[in-house]
Each structure stands twice: as structure tokens, then as C-alpha cells.
GROMACS .gro file of C-alpha atoms in nm:
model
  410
    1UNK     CA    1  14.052  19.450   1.059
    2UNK     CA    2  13.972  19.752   1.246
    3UNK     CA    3  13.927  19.747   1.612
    4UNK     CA    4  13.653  19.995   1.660
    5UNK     CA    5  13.280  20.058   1.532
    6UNK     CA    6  13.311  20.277   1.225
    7UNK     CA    7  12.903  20.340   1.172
    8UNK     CA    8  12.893  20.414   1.584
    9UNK     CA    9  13.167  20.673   1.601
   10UNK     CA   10  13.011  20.841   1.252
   11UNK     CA   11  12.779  20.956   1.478
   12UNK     CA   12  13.017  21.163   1.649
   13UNK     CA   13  13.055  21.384   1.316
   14UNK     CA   14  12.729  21.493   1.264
   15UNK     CA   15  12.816  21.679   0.941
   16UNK     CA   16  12.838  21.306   0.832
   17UNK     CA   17  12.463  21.261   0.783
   18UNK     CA   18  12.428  21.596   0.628
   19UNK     CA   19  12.265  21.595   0.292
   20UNK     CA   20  12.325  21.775  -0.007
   21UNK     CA   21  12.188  21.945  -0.293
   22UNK     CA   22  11.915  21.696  -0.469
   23UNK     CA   23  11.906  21.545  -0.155
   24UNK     CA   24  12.239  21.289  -0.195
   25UNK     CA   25  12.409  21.194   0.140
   26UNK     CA   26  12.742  21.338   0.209
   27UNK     CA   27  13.038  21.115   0.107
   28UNK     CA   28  13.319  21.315   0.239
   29UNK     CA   29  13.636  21.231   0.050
   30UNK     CA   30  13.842  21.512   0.109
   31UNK     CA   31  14.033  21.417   0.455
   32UNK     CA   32  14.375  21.478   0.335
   33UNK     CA   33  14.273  21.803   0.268
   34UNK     CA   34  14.114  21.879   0.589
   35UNK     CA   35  13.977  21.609   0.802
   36UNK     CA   36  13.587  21.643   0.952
   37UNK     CA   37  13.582  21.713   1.344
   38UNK     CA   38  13.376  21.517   1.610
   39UNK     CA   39  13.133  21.673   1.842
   40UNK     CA   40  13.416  21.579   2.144
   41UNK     CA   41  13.661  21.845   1.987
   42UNK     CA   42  13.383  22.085   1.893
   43UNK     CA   43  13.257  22.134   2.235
   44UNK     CA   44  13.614  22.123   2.398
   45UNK     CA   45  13.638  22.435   2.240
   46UNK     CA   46  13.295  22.605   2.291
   47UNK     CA   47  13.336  22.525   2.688
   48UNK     CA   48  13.667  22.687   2.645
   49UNK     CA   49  13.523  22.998   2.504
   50UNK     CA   50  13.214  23.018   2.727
   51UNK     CA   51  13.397  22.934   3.031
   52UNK     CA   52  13.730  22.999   3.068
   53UNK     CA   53  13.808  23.239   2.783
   54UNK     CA   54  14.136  23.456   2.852
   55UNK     CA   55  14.479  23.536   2.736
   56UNK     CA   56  14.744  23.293   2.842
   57UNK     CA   57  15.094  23.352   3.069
   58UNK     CA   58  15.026  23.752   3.102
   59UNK     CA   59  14.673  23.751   3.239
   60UNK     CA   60  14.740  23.727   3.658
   61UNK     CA   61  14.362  23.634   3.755
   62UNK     CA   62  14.191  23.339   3.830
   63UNK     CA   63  14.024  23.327   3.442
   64UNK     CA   64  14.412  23.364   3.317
   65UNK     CA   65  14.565  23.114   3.515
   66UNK     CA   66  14.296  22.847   3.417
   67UNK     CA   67  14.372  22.927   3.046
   68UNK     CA   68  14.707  22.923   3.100
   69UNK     CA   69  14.637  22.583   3.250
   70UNK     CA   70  14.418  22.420   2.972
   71UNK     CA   71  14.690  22.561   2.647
   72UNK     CA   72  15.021  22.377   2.817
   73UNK     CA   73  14.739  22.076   2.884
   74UNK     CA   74  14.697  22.090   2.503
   75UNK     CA   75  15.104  22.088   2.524
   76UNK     CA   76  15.140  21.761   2.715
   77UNK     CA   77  14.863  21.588   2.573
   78UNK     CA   78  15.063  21.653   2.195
   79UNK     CA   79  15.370  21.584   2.339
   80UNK     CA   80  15.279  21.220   2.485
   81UNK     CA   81  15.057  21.167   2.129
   82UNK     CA   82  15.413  21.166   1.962
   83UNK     CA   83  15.596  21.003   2.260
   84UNK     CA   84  15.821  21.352   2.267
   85UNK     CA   85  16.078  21.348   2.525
   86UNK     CA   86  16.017  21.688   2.703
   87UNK     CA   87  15.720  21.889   2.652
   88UNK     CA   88  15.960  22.178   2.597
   89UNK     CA   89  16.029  22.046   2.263
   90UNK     CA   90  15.625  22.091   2.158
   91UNK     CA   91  15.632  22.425   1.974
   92UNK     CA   92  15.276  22.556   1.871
   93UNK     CA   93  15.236  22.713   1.554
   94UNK     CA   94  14.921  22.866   1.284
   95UNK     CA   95  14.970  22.540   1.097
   96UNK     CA   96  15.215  22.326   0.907
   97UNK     CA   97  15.352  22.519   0.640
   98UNK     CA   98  15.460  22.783   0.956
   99UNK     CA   99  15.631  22.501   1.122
  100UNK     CA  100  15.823  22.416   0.812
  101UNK     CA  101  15.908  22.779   0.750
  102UNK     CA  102  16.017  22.822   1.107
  103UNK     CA  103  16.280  22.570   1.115
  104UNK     CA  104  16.433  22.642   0.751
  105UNK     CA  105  16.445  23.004   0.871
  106UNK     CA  106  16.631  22.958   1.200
  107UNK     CA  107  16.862  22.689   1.041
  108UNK     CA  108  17.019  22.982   0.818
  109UNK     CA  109  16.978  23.194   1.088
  110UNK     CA  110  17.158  23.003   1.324
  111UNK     CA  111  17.436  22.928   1.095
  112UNK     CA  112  17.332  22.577   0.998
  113UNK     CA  113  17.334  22.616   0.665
  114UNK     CA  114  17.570  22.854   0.449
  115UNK     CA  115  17.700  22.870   0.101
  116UNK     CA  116  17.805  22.570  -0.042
  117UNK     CA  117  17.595  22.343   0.197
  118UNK     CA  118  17.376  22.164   0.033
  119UNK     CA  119  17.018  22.097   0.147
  120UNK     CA  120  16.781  21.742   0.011
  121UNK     CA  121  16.431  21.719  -0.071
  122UNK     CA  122  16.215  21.540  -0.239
  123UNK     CA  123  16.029  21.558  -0.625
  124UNK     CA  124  15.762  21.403  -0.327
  125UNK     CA  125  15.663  21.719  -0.124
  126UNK     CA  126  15.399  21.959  -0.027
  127UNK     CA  127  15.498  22.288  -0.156
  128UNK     CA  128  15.491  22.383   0.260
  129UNK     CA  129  15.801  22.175   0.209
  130UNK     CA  130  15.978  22.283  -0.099
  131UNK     CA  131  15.976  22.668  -0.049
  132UNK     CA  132  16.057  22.691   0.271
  133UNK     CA  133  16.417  22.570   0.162
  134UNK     CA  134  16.412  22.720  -0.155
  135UNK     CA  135  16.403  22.996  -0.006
  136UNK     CA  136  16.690  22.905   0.251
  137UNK     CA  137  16.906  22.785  -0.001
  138UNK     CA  138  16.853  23.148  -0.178
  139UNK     CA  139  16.927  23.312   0.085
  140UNK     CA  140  17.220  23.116   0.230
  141UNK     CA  141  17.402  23.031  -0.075
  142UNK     CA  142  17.362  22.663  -0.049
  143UNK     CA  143  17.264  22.415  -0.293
  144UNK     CA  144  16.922  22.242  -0.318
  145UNK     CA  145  16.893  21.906  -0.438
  146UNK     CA  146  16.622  21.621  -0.436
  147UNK     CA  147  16.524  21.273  -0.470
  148UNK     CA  148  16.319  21.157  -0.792
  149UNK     CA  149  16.008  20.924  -0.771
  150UNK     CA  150  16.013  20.594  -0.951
  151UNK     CA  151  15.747  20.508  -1.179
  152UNK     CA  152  15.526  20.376  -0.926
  153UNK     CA  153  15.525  20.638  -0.676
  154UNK     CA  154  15.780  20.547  -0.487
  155UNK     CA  155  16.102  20.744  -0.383
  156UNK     CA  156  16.393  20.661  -0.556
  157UNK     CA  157  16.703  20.673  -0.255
  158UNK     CA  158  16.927  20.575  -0.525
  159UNK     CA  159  16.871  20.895  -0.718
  160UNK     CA  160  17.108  21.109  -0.532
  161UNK     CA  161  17.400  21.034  -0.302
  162UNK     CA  162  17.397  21.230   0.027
  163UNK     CA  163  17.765  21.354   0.108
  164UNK     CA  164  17.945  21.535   0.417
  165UNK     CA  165  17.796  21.897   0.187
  166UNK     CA  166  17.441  21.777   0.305
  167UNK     CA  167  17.342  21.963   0.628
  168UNK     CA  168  16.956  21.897   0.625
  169UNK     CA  169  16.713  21.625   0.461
  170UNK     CA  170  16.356  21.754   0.490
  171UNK     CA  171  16.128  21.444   0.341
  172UNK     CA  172  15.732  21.412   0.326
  173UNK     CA  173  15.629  21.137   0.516
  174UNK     CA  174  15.344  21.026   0.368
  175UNK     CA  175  15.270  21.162   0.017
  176UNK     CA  176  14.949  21.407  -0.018
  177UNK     CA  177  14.913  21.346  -0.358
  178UNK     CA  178  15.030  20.946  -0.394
  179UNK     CA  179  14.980  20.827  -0.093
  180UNK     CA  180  15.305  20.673  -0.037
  181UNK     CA  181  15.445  20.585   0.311
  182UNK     CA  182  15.790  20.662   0.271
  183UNK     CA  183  16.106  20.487   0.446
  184UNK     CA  184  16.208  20.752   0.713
  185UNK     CA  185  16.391  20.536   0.905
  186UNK     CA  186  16.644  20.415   0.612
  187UNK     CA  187  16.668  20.801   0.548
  188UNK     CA  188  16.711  20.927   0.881
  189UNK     CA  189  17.010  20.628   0.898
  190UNK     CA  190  17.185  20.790   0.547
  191UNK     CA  191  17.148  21.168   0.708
  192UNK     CA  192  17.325  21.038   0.954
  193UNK     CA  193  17.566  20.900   0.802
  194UNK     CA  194  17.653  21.239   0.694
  195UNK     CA  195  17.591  21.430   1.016
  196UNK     CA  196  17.272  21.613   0.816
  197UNK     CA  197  16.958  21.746   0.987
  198UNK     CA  198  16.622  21.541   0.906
  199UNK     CA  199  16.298  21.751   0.903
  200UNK     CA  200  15.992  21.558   0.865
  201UNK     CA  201  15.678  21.716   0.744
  202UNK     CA  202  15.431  21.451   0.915
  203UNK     CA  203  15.111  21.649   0.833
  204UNK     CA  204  14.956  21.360   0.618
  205UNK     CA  205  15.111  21.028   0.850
  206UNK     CA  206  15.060  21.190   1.218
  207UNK     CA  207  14.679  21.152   1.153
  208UNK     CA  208  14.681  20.808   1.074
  209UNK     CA  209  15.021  20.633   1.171
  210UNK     CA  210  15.112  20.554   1.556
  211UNK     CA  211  15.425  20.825   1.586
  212UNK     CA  212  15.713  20.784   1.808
  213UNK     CA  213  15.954  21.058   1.747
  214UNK     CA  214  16.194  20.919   2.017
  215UNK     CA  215  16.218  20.633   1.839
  216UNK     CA  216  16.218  20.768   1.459
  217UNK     CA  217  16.529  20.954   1.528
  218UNK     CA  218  16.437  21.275   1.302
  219UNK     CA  219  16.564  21.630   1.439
  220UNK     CA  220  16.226  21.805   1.359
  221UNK     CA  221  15.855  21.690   1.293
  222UNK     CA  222  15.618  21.934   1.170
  223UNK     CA  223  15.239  21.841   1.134
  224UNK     CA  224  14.930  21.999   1.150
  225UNK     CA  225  14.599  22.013   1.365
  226UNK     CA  226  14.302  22.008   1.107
  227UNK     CA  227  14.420  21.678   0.955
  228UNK     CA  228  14.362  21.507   1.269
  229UNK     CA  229  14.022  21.559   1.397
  230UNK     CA  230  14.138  21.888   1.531
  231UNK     CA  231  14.095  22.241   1.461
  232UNK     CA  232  14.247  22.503   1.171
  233UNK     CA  233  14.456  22.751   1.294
  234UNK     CA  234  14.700  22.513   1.535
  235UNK     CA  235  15.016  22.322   1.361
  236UNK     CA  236  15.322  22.185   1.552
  237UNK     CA  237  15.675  22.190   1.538
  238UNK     CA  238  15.869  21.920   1.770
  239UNK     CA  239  16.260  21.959   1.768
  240UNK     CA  240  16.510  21.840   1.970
  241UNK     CA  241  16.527  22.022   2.249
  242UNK     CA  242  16.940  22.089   2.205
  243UNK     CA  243  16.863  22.199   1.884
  244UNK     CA  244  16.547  22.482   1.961
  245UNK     CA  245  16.760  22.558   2.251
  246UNK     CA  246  17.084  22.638   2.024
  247UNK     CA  247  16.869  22.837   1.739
  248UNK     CA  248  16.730  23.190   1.762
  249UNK     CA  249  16.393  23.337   1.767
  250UNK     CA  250  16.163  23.305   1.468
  251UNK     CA  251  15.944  23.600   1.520
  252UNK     CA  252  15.976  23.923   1.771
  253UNK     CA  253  15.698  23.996   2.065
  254UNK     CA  254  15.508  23.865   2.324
  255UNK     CA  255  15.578  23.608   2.544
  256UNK     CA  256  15.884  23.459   2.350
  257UNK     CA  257  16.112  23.714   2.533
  258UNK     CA  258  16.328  23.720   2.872
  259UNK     CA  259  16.363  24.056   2.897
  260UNK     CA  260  16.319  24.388   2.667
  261UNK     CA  261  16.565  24.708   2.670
  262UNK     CA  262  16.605  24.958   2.445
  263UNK     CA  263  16.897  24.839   2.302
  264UNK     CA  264  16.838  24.469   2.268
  265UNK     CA  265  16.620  24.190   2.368
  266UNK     CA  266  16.737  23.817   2.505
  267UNK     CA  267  16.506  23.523   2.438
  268UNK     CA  268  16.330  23.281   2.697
  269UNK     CA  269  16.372  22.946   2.625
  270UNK     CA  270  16.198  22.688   2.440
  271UNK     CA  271  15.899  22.633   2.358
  272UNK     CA  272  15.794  23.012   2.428
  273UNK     CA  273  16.136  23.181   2.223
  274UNK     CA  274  15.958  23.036   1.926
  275UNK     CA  275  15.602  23.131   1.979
  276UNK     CA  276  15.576  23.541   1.949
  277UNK     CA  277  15.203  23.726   2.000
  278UNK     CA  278  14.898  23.537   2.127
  279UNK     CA  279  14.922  23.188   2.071
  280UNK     CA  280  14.652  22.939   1.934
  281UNK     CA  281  14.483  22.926   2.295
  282UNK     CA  282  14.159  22.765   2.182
  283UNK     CA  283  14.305  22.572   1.880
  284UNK     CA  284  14.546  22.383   2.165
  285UNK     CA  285  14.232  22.317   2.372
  286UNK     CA  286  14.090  22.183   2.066
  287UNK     CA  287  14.398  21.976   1.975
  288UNK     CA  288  14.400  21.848   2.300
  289UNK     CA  289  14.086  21.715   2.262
  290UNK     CA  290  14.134  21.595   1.948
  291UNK     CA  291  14.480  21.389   2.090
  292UNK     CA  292  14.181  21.228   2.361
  293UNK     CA  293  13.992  21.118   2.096
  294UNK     CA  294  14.276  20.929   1.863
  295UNK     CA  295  14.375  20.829   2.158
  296UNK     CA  296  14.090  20.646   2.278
  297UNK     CA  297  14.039  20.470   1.906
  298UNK     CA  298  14.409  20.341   1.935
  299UNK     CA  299  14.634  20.472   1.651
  300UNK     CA  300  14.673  20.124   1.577
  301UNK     CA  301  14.346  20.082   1.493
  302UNK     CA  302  14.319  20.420   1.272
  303UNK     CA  303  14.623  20.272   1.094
  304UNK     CA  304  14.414  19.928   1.046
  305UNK     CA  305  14.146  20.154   0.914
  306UNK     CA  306  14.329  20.331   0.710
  307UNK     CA  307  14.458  20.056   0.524
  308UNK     CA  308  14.161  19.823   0.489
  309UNK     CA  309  13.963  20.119   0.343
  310UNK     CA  310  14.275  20.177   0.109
  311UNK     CA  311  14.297  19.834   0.015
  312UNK     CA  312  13.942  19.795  -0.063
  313UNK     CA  313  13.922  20.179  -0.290
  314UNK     CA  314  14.255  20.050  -0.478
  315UNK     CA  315  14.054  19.692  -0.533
  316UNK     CA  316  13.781  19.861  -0.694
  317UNK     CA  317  13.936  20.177  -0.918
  318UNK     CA  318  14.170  19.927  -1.024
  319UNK     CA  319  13.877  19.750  -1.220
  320UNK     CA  320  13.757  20.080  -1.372
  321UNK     CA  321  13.847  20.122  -1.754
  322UNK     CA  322  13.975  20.440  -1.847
  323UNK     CA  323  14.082  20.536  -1.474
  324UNK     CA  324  14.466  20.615  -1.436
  325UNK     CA  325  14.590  20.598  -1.060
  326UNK     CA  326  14.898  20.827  -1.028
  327UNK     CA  327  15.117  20.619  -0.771
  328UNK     CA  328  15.120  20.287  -0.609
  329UNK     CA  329  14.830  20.070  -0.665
  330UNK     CA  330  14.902  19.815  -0.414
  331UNK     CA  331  14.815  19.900  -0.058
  332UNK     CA  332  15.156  19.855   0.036
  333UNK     CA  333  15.326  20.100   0.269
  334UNK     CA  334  15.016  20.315   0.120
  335UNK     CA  335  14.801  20.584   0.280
  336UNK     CA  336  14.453  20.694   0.196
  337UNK     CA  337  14.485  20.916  -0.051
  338UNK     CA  338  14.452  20.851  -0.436
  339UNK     CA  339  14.498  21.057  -0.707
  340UNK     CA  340  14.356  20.953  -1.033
  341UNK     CA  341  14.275  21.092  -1.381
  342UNK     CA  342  13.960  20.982  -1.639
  343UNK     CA  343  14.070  20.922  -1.994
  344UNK     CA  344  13.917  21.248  -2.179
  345UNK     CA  345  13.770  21.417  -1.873
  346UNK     CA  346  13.911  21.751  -1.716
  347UNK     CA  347  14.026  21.656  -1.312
  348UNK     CA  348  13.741  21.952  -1.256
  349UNK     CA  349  13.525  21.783  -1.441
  350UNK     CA  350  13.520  21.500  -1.254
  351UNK     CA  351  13.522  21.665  -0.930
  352UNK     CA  352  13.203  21.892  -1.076
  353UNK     CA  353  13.000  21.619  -1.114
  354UNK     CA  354  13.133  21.401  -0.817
  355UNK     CA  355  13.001  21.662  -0.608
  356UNK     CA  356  12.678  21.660  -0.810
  357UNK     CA  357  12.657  21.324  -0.682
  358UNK     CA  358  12.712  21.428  -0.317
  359UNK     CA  359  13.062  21.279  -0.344
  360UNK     CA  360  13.344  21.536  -0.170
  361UNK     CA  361  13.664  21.528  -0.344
  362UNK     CA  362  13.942  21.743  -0.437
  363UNK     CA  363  14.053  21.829  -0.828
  364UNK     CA  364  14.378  21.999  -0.923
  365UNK     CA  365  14.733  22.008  -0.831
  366UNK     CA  366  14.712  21.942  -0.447
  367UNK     CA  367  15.003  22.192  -0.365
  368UNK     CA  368  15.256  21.937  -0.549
  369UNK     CA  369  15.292  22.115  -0.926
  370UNK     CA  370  15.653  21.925  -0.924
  371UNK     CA  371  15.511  21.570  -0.837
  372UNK     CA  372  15.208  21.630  -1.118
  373UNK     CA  373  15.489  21.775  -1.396
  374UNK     CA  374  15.717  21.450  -1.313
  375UNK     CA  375  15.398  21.212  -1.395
  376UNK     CA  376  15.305  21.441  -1.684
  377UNK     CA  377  14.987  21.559  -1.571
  378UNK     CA  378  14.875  21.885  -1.469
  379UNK     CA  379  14.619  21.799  -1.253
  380UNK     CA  380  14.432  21.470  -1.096
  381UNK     CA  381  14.130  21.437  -0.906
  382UNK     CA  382  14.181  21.280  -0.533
  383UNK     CA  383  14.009  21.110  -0.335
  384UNK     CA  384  14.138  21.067   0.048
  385UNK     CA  385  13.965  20.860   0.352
  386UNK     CA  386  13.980  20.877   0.729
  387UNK     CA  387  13.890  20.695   1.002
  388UNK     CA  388  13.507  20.762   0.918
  389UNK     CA  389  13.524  20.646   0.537
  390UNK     CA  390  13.332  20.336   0.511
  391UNK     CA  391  13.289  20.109   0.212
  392UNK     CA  392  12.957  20.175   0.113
  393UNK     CA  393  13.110  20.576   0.071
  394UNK     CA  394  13.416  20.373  -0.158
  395UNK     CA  395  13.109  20.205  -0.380
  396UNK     CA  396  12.939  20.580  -0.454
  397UNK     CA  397  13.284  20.735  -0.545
  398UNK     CA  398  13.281  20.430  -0.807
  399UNK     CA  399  12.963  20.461  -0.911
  400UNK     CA  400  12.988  20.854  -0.941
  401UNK     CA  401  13.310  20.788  -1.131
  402UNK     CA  402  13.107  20.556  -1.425
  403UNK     CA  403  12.845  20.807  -1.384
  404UNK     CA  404  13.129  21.100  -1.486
  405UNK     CA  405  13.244  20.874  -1.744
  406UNK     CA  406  12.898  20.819  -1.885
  407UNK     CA  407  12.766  21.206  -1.870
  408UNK     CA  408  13.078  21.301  -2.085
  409UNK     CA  409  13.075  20.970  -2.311
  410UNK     CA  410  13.443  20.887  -2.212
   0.00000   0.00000   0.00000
């Protein structure tokens, strides 16, 4: 049951009670995609600009230090959101996909990985996680290999055998396109059986699953801003702070030096080796916010949320003739997004006249063409909830989807 007031903190989004063309209330279904923000994190970031707008760590007046001040609060508050060790270990980034390109880059960099190494993925990911170490493995020499999905969406740990060649592990969490929860800790125990690195890309659980990265045991978690109430522009990186303190500098410039000659450069340690130029200054204001606000729901509750809402989408759809769900249908160790397909009706179809019904979704291949080619579709139409969705938005996606199925005689 969830512990907080769903129609009360709707009010907080006020693009909620927007309306659209013909006049048809919003139903914003489109969260995993980016998630709607609440006047809280909104105005966090206006008084920032209006107020106490400057450039952070190199400004040396009053205006400098106090935005110097409020980005490392946006620091701490992350850090303590994911129960992170040291705050050191908080690296701010653009987004996700920057995070996950950051560590795969500095792992081959560093030496990590070389030829004959051998890193895992998943059929599962983002592409933010599957080109990052192609790319690695292209450059390095190494091998990349993967686990397959059962039938049902979920992974299959029996489909590959990790061995004393694996040096890194990088798994989705939670699945943009199925929804699946996946079982880090049982992989983070076979990495380590190993002695591999696990990378998590967290962008689609850290919105809507209490995280402890303490306690998962993972080496790096990369997740993103925009998916949790907060702003674009602002992702994160947590590592181990051994590990950011053993690897070398992503990008050149700015503050992520110790000092500059002609002839060569040395770093300054983490988090700043890994953040070159301006960083997000407003975006970690806005995060920070954004951290208050989760907060003050209780992740807990988000999670209970989540899952009721879930439960109740996966109730309904089920019943629909001609409806396909591509992954689990039980809301077990399920998130809130589901992908789906309409017998005889084109994924942009259905999103076409979804939104003619004021009903926000997303149509296509969700930045997981591997995942769609190993259910043999090339697209599916997704709908994804948040802690706003309520049920009566889960009856109008129904309704809009016999509607679809009506208008094209399907």
C-alpha cells in the first residue's frame, strides 16, 4: 500500500493537470524515459540562478564560495541518498551514458582490461551500457560476452559461466524495456568469485528502489538525474574510492588537475580528477533537491508505489485480447515499465493515437535493438509509471489501447 497521498503530491507537478490538444488531460506515461519534476526541484534551481549564480572552486568571492557551497551540498545529499561511504566517491557527470563511458574508458586505460580479458554483459542493457564496452573490448583486445534472457524476461545466469578471464560484469539493474528487477546481489557474489569488476547501470532502479551501495557490494553505480525527479544535464558515477583513486583522468582541463607544466600535468584526486571544465553547478543544486524530495516520500514508499501501480497495469493489459507484453507479466521483482505490442498495429501507431487520446507514451526500440531482435520484434510501445501514476491514468491507457484497436479494426 503506499504510504503517502498520491492525488496531494500531484499537485506538486503542475504539468500534471495540463491539458492537451482536444482538451484530454495529461496521462503522462513516459517516466522511464524522463521522469516529470516537482515545483520543489524547479525552484531550487531558479533561486540558484537568481541568487547565487557563479562558477564553482575558481571563483574567490563571496558569490563563488556560496556556489561552491550549494554543488558539494548537491554532493553529500547524493552520496547519503545511496548510503556511499565517502562523498569522494560521488563523481558528477552530463548524464548516465557519460558515467558508463567514463568507467569503461579508464578501466582500459588503467590497465584493467587487456587482450584476452574478457568483459560480461547482458542481451538486457541500455545501449549506454553495451557500447561503452564494445568499444573497450575493441580497443583493448578483450573478449565481450553476455548473458541471454529467458523467455519471460528474465536473465538467464546459467547462460554463460564467468571464469578467472572475466575482469568486469557491467549488468542493467532494472530493465528499461522489460521491467525486470534483476538479481545483483547473486551476480555481484559470481564476479567475485572470479575477482571481476561489477558496474551497475542503476539509471532505471535508483529512482524507485531504496539503494545501498555499501551494502550491494558493486565496484561502480552509474545513474542518472532526470529519472528521478531531477534535472537533465546531471548523471552520477559512484566508485570505490580505491578504485577512482588508482585510475586516471577521463577528460583534460579545469579543475580535475593538481598542477599544469609544460611538459606534463598530475591529477587531483577524486571526485575532481574525473570531472574536467565547468561542472553541472545548477543540475547538482537541482539534484539535491530532488534527493530532499525522495527523501521525504521514503524510498520505501516509492518502491510500494511502484509496485502496486505495476501490479494493477499488468492486471488489466493482461485481460486485453490481442495485446502482447514483452517480459514478465507478474509483478514479481518487476518495475514500472511495460513494453507491449497490438496484434496488426505499428508500435507508432499506437503511440499516434495514444497521444491523440492525451495518453504519453513511448513507441520504438527504447535504446535496446538487441533485447527487441532476441524477442523478435522490432519495436514495442511502452508504457512506464512513477510515483505520480495513479490508477485512474492505468484505466485511460486501457481504454486508449481498445480505442487503437478499434480505429484500426485490429
Amino acid at each position: 500500500m503506499t504510504g503517502y497521498d498520491v492525488e496531494a503530491i500531484r499537485k506538486d507537478f503542475p504539468i500534471l493537470s495540463r491539458t492537451m490538444a482536444g482538451d484530454r488531460p495529461l496521462v503522462y506515461l513516459d517516466s522511464a524515459n524522463t521522469s516529470q519534476k516537482p515545483r520543489q526541484v524547479v525552484e531550487a534551481i531558479e533561486r540558484h540562478y537568481l541568487e547565487h549564480n557563479a562558477n564553482v572552486a575558481r571563483a574567490m568571492h563571496q558569490l563563488g564560495a556560496e556556489a561552491s557551497e550549494a554543488f558539494e551540498l548537491g554532493r553529500d545529499k547524493v552520496a547519503a541518498f545511496i548510503g556511499a561511504p565517502r562523498r569522494e566517491e560521488i563523481v558528477f557527470t552530463k548524464n548516465a551514458s557519460e558515467a558508463l563511458n567514463l568507467v569503461a574508458r579508464v578501466l582500459g586505460d588503467g590497465g584493467r582490461v587487456g587482450p584476452g580479458d574478457e568483459v560480461v554483459v547482458t542481451q538486457m542493457e541500455h545501449h549506454s551500457n553495451l557500447v561503452p564496452w564494445q568499444l573497450l573490448t575493441q580497443r583493448t583486445g578483450a573478449d565481450l560476452a553476455w548473458y541471454g534472457v529467458t523467455p519471460e524476461g528474465r536473465l538467464d545466469l546459467d547462460s554463460h559461466t564467468l571464469t578467472e578471464r572475466t575482469k568486469v560484469v557491467a549488468v542493467t539493474w532494472v530493465s528499461n524495456m522489460l521491467g525486470t528487477i534483476n538479481p545483483v546481489a547473486e551476480i555481484v557474489r559470481r564476479a567475485r568469485e572470479v575477482g571481476a569488476l561489477v558496474v551497475i547501470d542503476a539509471s532505471q532502479a535508483v529512482p524507485q528502489l531504496p539503494v545501498d551501495v555499501a551494502a550491494l557490494g558493486a565496484d561502480f553505480v552509474a545513474f542518472t538525474g532526470h529519472k528521478m525527479v531531477g534535472p537533465t544535464g546531471i548523471g552520477v558515477l559512484w566508485g570505490r574510492y580505491d578504485l577512482l583513486a588508482e585510475l586516471p583522468p577521463f577528460l583534460g582541463g579545469g579543475e580535475m588537475i593538481e598542477t599544469v607544466s609544460m611538459e606534463r600535468t598530475t591529477f587531483a584526486a577524486p571526485p575532481h580528477r574525473f570531472e574536467a571544465g565547468t561542472p553541472p553547478i545548477a543540475q547538482a543544486v537541482g539534484l539535491g533537491a530532488a534527493v530532499d524530495y525522495l527523501t521525504d516520500l521514503g524510498m520505501e514508499n516509492v518502491a510500494a508505489h511502484e509496485q502496486q501501480i505495476t501490479a494493477y497495469a499488468l492486471s488489466a493489459m493482461n485481460e486485453l485480447p490481442g495485446v502482447t507484453i514483452i517480459g514478465p507479466k507478474e509483478p514479481v521483482d518487476r518495475g514500472g515499465a511495460i513494453s507491449f505490442t497490438i496484434d496488426g498495429v505499428h508500435p507508432h501507431d499506437v503511440a499516434q493515437l495514444l497521444d491523440s487520446q492525451g495518453v504519453a507514451v513511448r513507441a520504438g526500440h527504447h535504446c535496446a535493438k538487441p533485447l527487441h531482435q532476441c524477442f523478435g520484434v522490432q519495436s514495442t510501445t511502452r508504457a512506464s509509471f512513477y510515483l505520480y501514476t495513479t490508477e485512474a491514468e492505468i484505466d485511460a491507457l486501457v481504454a486508449g489501447i481498445r480505442h487503437t484497436q478499434s480505429y484500426f479494426g485490429a
